[in-house]
GROMACS .gro file of C-alpha atoms in nm:
model
  275
    1UNK     CA    1  -0.846   4.409   0.131
    2UNK     CA    2  -1.003   4.215   0.389
    3UNK     CA    3  -1.131   3.956   0.107
    4UNK     CA    4  -0.806   3.937  -0.091
    5UNK     CA    5  -0.635   3.844   0.253
    6UNK     CA    6  -0.873   3.597   0.323
    7UNK     CA    7  -0.869   3.423  -0.016
    8UNK     CA    8  -0.450   3.440   0.006
    9UNK     CA    9  -0.430   3.266   0.301
   10UNK     CA   10  -0.687   2.989   0.196
   11UNK     CA   11  -0.442   2.946  -0.128
   12UNK     CA   12  -0.137   2.941   0.072
   13UNK     CA   13  -0.309   2.671   0.342
   14UNK     CA   14  -0.401   2.449   0.074
   15UNK     CA   15  -0.082   2.430  -0.135
   16UNK     CA   16   0.057   2.338   0.216
   17UNK     CA   17  -0.192   2.090   0.291
   18UNK     CA   18  -0.126   1.949  -0.079
   19UNK     CA   19   0.262   1.918  -0.030
   20UNK     CA   20   0.180   1.739   0.333
   21UNK     CA   21  -0.009   1.490   0.172
   22UNK     CA   22   0.208   1.439  -0.084
   23UNK     CA   23   0.476   1.385   0.138
   24UNK     CA   24   0.290   1.175   0.361
   25UNK     CA   25   0.189   0.917   0.063
   26UNK     CA   26   0.589   0.909   0.057
   27UNK     CA   27   0.615   0.857   0.420
   28UNK     CA   28   0.363   0.600   0.458
   29UNK     CA   29   0.543   0.407   0.179
   30UNK     CA   30   0.880   0.450   0.243
   31UNK     CA   31   0.929   0.571  -0.147
   32UNK     CA   32   1.291   0.697  -0.110
   33UNK     CA   33   1.379   0.302  -0.013
   34UNK     CA   34   1.206   0.120  -0.312
   35UNK     CA   35   1.303   0.118  -0.701
   36UNK     CA   36   1.194   0.463  -0.747
   37UNK     CA   37   1.463   0.586  -0.621
   38UNK     CA   38   1.667   0.448  -0.914
   39UNK     CA   39   1.449   0.643  -1.188
   40UNK     CA   40   1.444   0.966  -0.967
   41UNK     CA   41   1.780   0.970  -0.791
   42UNK     CA   42   1.671   1.290  -0.616
   43UNK     CA   43   1.370   1.124  -0.475
   44UNK     CA   44   1.573   1.042  -0.116
   45UNK     CA   45   1.651   1.440  -0.096
   46UNK     CA   46   1.269   1.489  -0.154
   47UNK     CA   47   1.196   1.273   0.137
   48UNK     CA   48   1.458   1.278   0.347
   49UNK     CA   49   1.226   1.100   0.608
   50UNK     CA   50   0.973   0.802   0.619
   51UNK     CA   51   0.801   0.599   0.889
   52UNK     CA   52   1.119   0.336   0.858
   53UNK     CA   53   1.411   0.575   0.715
   54UNK     CA   54   1.565   0.923   0.918
   55UNK     CA   55   1.435   1.022   1.243
   56UNK     CA   56   1.695   0.988   1.571
   57UNK     CA   57   1.787   0.676   1.729
   58UNK     CA   58   1.570   0.576   2.025
   59UNK     CA   59   1.521   0.319   2.240
   60UNK     CA   60   1.255   0.102   2.176
   61UNK     CA   61   1.030   0.216   2.454
   62UNK     CA   62   1.100   0.556   2.417
   63UNK     CA   63   1.032   0.551   2.052
   64UNK     CA   64   0.706   0.389   2.123
   65UNK     CA   65   0.578   0.648   2.373
   66UNK     CA   66   0.699   0.924   2.123
   67UNK     CA   67   0.549   0.820   1.852
   68UNK     CA   68   0.196   0.743   1.996
   69UNK     CA   69   0.221   1.082   2.179
   70UNK     CA   70   0.246   1.223   1.774
   71UNK     CA   71  -0.026   1.026   1.680
   72UNK     CA   72  -0.257   1.146   1.992
   73UNK     CA   73  -0.163   1.504   1.942
   74UNK     CA   74  -0.280   1.451   1.528
   75UNK     CA   75  -0.607   1.278   1.696
   76UNK     CA   76  -0.687   1.538   1.932
   77UNK     CA   77  -0.626   1.831   1.684
   78UNK     CA   78  -0.861   1.671   1.409
   79UNK     CA   79  -1.127   1.559   1.651
   80UNK     CA   80  -1.128   1.879   1.879
   81UNK     CA   81  -1.144   2.119   1.575
   82UNK     CA   82  -1.377   1.889   1.422
   83UNK     CA   83  -1.671   1.909   1.657
   84UNK     CA   84  -1.946   2.119   1.637
   85UNK     CA   85  -1.867   2.335   1.943
   86UNK     CA   86  -1.531   2.421   1.885
   87UNK     CA   87  -1.621   2.490   1.513
   88UNK     CA   88  -1.902   2.757   1.677
   89UNK     CA   89  -1.674   2.906   1.875
   90UNK     CA   90  -1.377   2.982   1.638
   91UNK     CA   91  -1.651   3.151   1.406
   92UNK     CA   92  -1.655   3.363   1.658
   93UNK     CA   93  -1.327   3.501   1.646
   94UNK     CA   94  -1.229   3.456   1.283
   95UNK     CA   95  -1.438   3.494   0.934
   96UNK     CA   96  -1.653   3.233   0.899
   97UNK     CA   97  -1.529   3.195   0.521
   98UNK     CA   98  -1.165   3.134   0.715
   99UNK     CA   99  -1.262   2.846   0.950
  100UNK     CA  100  -1.184   2.538   0.729
  101UNK     CA  101  -0.876   2.685   0.615
  102UNK     CA  102  -0.759   2.734   0.954
  103UNK     CA  103  -0.815   2.385   1.045
  104UNK     CA  104  -0.678   2.224   0.755
  105UNK     CA  105  -0.331   2.456   0.820
  106UNK     CA  106  -0.299   2.324   1.170
  107UNK     CA  107  -0.405   1.940   1.077
  108UNK     CA  108  -0.104   2.008   0.832
  109UNK     CA  109   0.134   2.142   1.056
  110UNK     CA  110   0.079   1.859   1.322
  111UNK     CA  111   0.154   1.652   0.984
  112UNK     CA  112   0.493   1.811   0.953
  113UNK     CA  113   0.558   1.763   1.334
  114UNK     CA  114   0.454   1.419   1.335
  115UNK     CA  115   0.725   1.365   1.017
  116UNK     CA  116   0.982   1.536   1.225
  117UNK     CA  117   0.974   1.387   1.510
  118UNK     CA  118   0.873   1.004   1.410
  119UNK     CA  119   1.130   0.752   1.548
  120UNK     CA  120   1.172   0.449   1.327
  121UNK     CA  121   1.127   0.109   1.454
  122UNK     CA  122   1.286  -0.137   1.201
  123UNK     CA  123   1.208  -0.514   1.316
  124UNK     CA  124   1.049  -0.655   1.016
  125UNK     CA  125   0.730  -0.831   1.078
  126UNK     CA  126   0.633  -0.956   0.702
  127UNK     CA  127   0.739  -0.904   0.324
  128UNK     CA  128   0.614  -1.005   0.008
  129UNK     CA  129   0.918  -1.248  -0.135
  130UNK     CA  130   0.739  -1.214  -0.486
  131UNK     CA  131   0.674  -0.990  -0.774
  132UNK     CA  132   0.343  -1.064  -0.738
  133UNK     CA  133   0.286  -1.024  -0.358
  134UNK     CA  134   0.507  -0.671  -0.380
  135UNK     CA  135   0.292  -0.585  -0.699
  136UNK     CA  136  -0.028  -0.632  -0.472
  137UNK     CA  137   0.108  -0.482  -0.180
  138UNK     CA  138   0.184  -0.181  -0.406
  139UNK     CA  139  -0.182  -0.208  -0.547
  140UNK     CA  140  -0.340  -0.188  -0.229
  141UNK     CA  141  -0.107   0.111  -0.120
  142UNK     CA  142  -0.189   0.344  -0.412
  143UNK     CA  143  -0.522   0.226  -0.449
  144UNK     CA  144  -0.608   0.325  -0.078
  145UNK     CA  145  -0.450   0.666  -0.145
  146UNK     CA  146  -0.659   0.694  -0.495
  147UNK     CA  147  -0.946   0.615  -0.262
  148UNK     CA  148  -0.916   0.905  -0.056
  149UNK     CA  149  -0.829   1.135  -0.321
  150UNK     CA  150  -1.126   1.049  -0.546
  151UNK     CA  151  -1.361   1.033  -0.198
  152UNK     CA  152  -1.281   1.380  -0.155
  153UNK     CA  153  -1.397   1.517  -0.486
  154UNK     CA  154  -1.731   1.320  -0.463
  155UNK     CA  155  -1.816   1.512  -0.122
  156UNK     CA  156  -1.697   1.848  -0.261
  157UNK     CA  157  -1.320   1.885  -0.241
  158UNK     CA  158  -1.257   2.244  -0.259
  159UNK     CA  159  -1.499   2.270   0.027
  160UNK     CA  160  -1.340   2.004   0.227
  161UNK     CA  161  -1.009   2.194   0.203
  162UNK     CA  162  -1.176   2.571   0.249
  163UNK     CA  163  -1.108   2.684  -0.097
  164UNK     CA  164  -1.472   2.716  -0.187
  165UNK     CA  165  -1.550   2.914   0.097
  166UNK     CA  166  -1.254   3.169   0.065
  167UNK     CA  167  -1.334   3.188  -0.278
  168UNK     CA  168  -1.709   3.246  -0.239
  169UNK     CA  169  -1.646   3.565   0.020
  170UNK     CA  170  -1.386   3.691  -0.252
  171UNK     CA  171  -1.664   3.689  -0.502
  172UNK     CA  172  -1.916   3.821  -0.233
  173UNK     CA  173  -2.185   3.532  -0.283
  174UNK     CA  174  -2.342   3.374   0.017
  175UNK     CA  175  -2.220   3.050   0.097
  176UNK     CA  176  -2.491   2.767   0.000
  177UNK     CA  177  -2.562   2.485   0.176
  178UNK     CA  178  -2.486   2.137   0.092
  179UNK     CA  179  -2.747   1.863   0.041
  180UNK     CA  180  -2.698   1.512   0.182
  181UNK     CA  181  -2.584   1.279  -0.068
  182UNK     CA  182  -2.432   0.965  -0.124
  183UNK     CA  183  -2.240   0.932  -0.459
  184UNK     CA  184  -2.089   0.655  -0.569
  185UNK     CA  185  -1.858   0.470  -0.307
  186UNK     CA  186  -2.068   0.629  -0.019
  187UNK     CA  187  -2.325   0.378  -0.143
  188UNK     CA  188  -2.111   0.120  -0.038
  189UNK     CA  189  -1.927   0.225   0.280
  190UNK     CA  190  -2.011   0.531   0.476
  191UNK     CA  191  -1.639   0.652   0.495
  192UNK     CA  192  -1.464   0.543   0.190
  193UNK     CA  193  -1.179   0.830   0.261
  194UNK     CA  194  -1.172   0.652   0.572
  195UNK     CA  195  -1.143   0.325   0.452
  196UNK     CA  196  -0.891   0.460   0.188
  197UNK     CA  197  -0.651   0.571   0.429
  198UNK     CA  198  -0.642   0.228   0.635
  199UNK     CA  199  -0.567   0.015   0.301
  200UNK     CA  200  -0.319   0.278   0.230
  201UNK     CA  201  -0.176   0.270   0.574
  202UNK     CA  202  -0.140  -0.135   0.580
  203UNK     CA  203  -0.048  -0.167   0.251
  204UNK     CA  204   0.308  -0.171   0.060
  205UNK     CA  205   0.506  -0.534   0.033
  206UNK     CA  206   0.655  -0.471   0.364
  207UNK     CA  207   0.580  -0.407   0.722
  208UNK     CA  208   0.782  -0.340   1.016
  209UNK     CA  209   0.722  -0.291   1.368
  210UNK     CA  210   0.716   0.107   1.323
  211UNK     CA  211   0.501   0.070   1.038
  212UNK     CA  212   0.240  -0.136   1.211
  213UNK     CA  213   0.260   0.078   1.514
  214UNK     CA  214   0.174   0.389   1.266
  215UNK     CA  215  -0.095   0.223   1.100
  216UNK     CA  216  -0.264   0.074   1.402
  217UNK     CA  217  -0.214   0.380   1.608
  218UNK     CA  218  -0.416   0.579   1.308
  219UNK     CA  219  -0.643   0.289   1.229
  220UNK     CA  220  -0.739   0.277   1.615
  221UNK     CA  221  -0.793   0.714   1.598
  222UNK     CA  222  -0.993   0.611   1.274
  223UNK     CA  223  -1.250   0.416   1.442
  224UNK     CA  224  -1.282   0.619   1.704
  225UNK     CA  225  -1.313   0.930   1.539
  226UNK     CA  226  -1.623   0.774   1.330
  227UNK     CA  227  -1.817   0.736   1.618
  228UNK     CA  228  -1.754   1.086   1.725
  229UNK     CA  229  -1.834   1.246   1.363
  230UNK     CA  230  -2.155   1.027   1.268
  231UNK     CA  231  -2.293   1.173   1.642
  232UNK     CA  232  -2.257   1.477   1.464
  233UNK     CA  233  -2.384   1.396   1.176
  234UNK     CA  234  -2.684   1.256   1.330
  235UNK     CA  235  -2.763   1.586   1.537
  236UNK     CA  236  -2.721   1.764   1.171
  237UNK     CA  237  -2.904   1.557   0.944
  238UNK     CA  238  -3.142   1.381   1.177
  239UNK     CA  239  -3.362   1.060   1.070
  240UNK     CA  240  -3.217   1.063   0.691
  241UNK     CA  241  -2.898   0.997   0.874
  242UNK     CA  242  -3.001   0.761   1.147
  243UNK     CA  243  -3.164   0.559   0.823
  244UNK     CA  244  -2.841   0.603   0.587
  245UNK     CA  245  -2.641   0.432   0.863
  246UNK     CA  246  -2.885   0.136   0.930
  247UNK     CA  247  -2.868   0.056   0.563
  248UNK     CA  248  -2.507   0.124   0.491
  249UNK     CA  249  -2.188  -0.096   0.680
  250UNK     CA  250  -1.947   0.216   0.814
  251UNK     CA  251  -1.593   0.049   0.652
  252UNK     CA  252  -1.686  -0.256   0.502
  253UNK     CA  253  -1.851  -0.347   0.174
  254UNK     CA  254  -2.202  -0.565   0.233
  255UNK     CA  255  -2.137  -0.603   0.592
  256UNK     CA  256  -2.425  -0.396   0.720
  257UNK     CA  257  -2.427  -0.387   1.132
  258UNK     CA  258  -2.773  -0.303   1.205
  259UNK     CA  259  -2.779  -0.009   1.473
  260UNK     CA  260  -3.015   0.018   1.786
  261UNK     CA  261  -3.312   0.258   1.693
  262UNK     CA  262  -3.272   0.600   1.820
  263UNK     CA  263  -3.373   0.963   1.741
  264UNK     CA  264  -3.172   1.255   1.646
  265UNK     CA  265  -3.208   1.573   1.860
  266UNK     CA  266  -3.257   1.796   1.540
  267UNK     CA  267  -3.492   1.728   1.234
  268UNK     CA  268  -3.333   1.668   0.876
  269UNK     CA  269  -3.239   1.924   0.673
  270UNK     CA  270  -2.957   2.043   0.388
  271UNK     CA  271  -2.667   1.975   0.522
  272UNK     CA  272  -2.304   1.840   0.412
  273UNK     CA  273  -2.237   1.538   0.248
  274UNK     CA  274  -2.124   1.247   0.498
  275UNK     CA  275  -1.732   1.273   0.525
   0.00000   0.00000   0.00000
């Protein structure tokens, strides 16, 4: 019964995540305001709020504070729960196989809160005036989210979102360790998943004040989160990760910035791929 309950929890959590991720695409791209609405008349009802549309009318100063607070909550949830110490604490109170699903569920709920409470700031900063410019903007947007999704499969999509763990415990198999691997895009940049998010955040044919605040705040969070994540990876993987970090650039291909020499606290071993 317990195994079935954990499996069901993981499956429901993944479904919630997937729906939230799809909404994130529509929210970021203002898809209900585009020509897609002409082809899919019900689309506005499916995504009633976006980064530029819907939400409560709010004075600019208040809107900026509320929006930054929402991004801060998002960042704290992601960063605190991703730390090794917090994971160890959580596994003492929950089945180890459910730990990742709990993280994914809370991350989805925090994103829902952001969608619900986001205050649009509609002042236009720039807009592509030609079909070619609009096509390029949408290509960057779609390519960014495509890179995010593909990167999750390169490093084990089902492990990243908790499905592998709950399935392994359901069938009674021991959870296997992951080898440190750097497939495809991970040979060009250390964090292609984050690069994809940055491209998606800044892509699209138009940019409003609110969209720029959304993209800028999340980009700043990503840059901070990378530092904490790489510190944990260096502790887990030891000198092997330090050599990888020295060799491969963080986000911009072919733009490697050398790190000063340092020693990890723990030796290298079989550990998850970099995320």
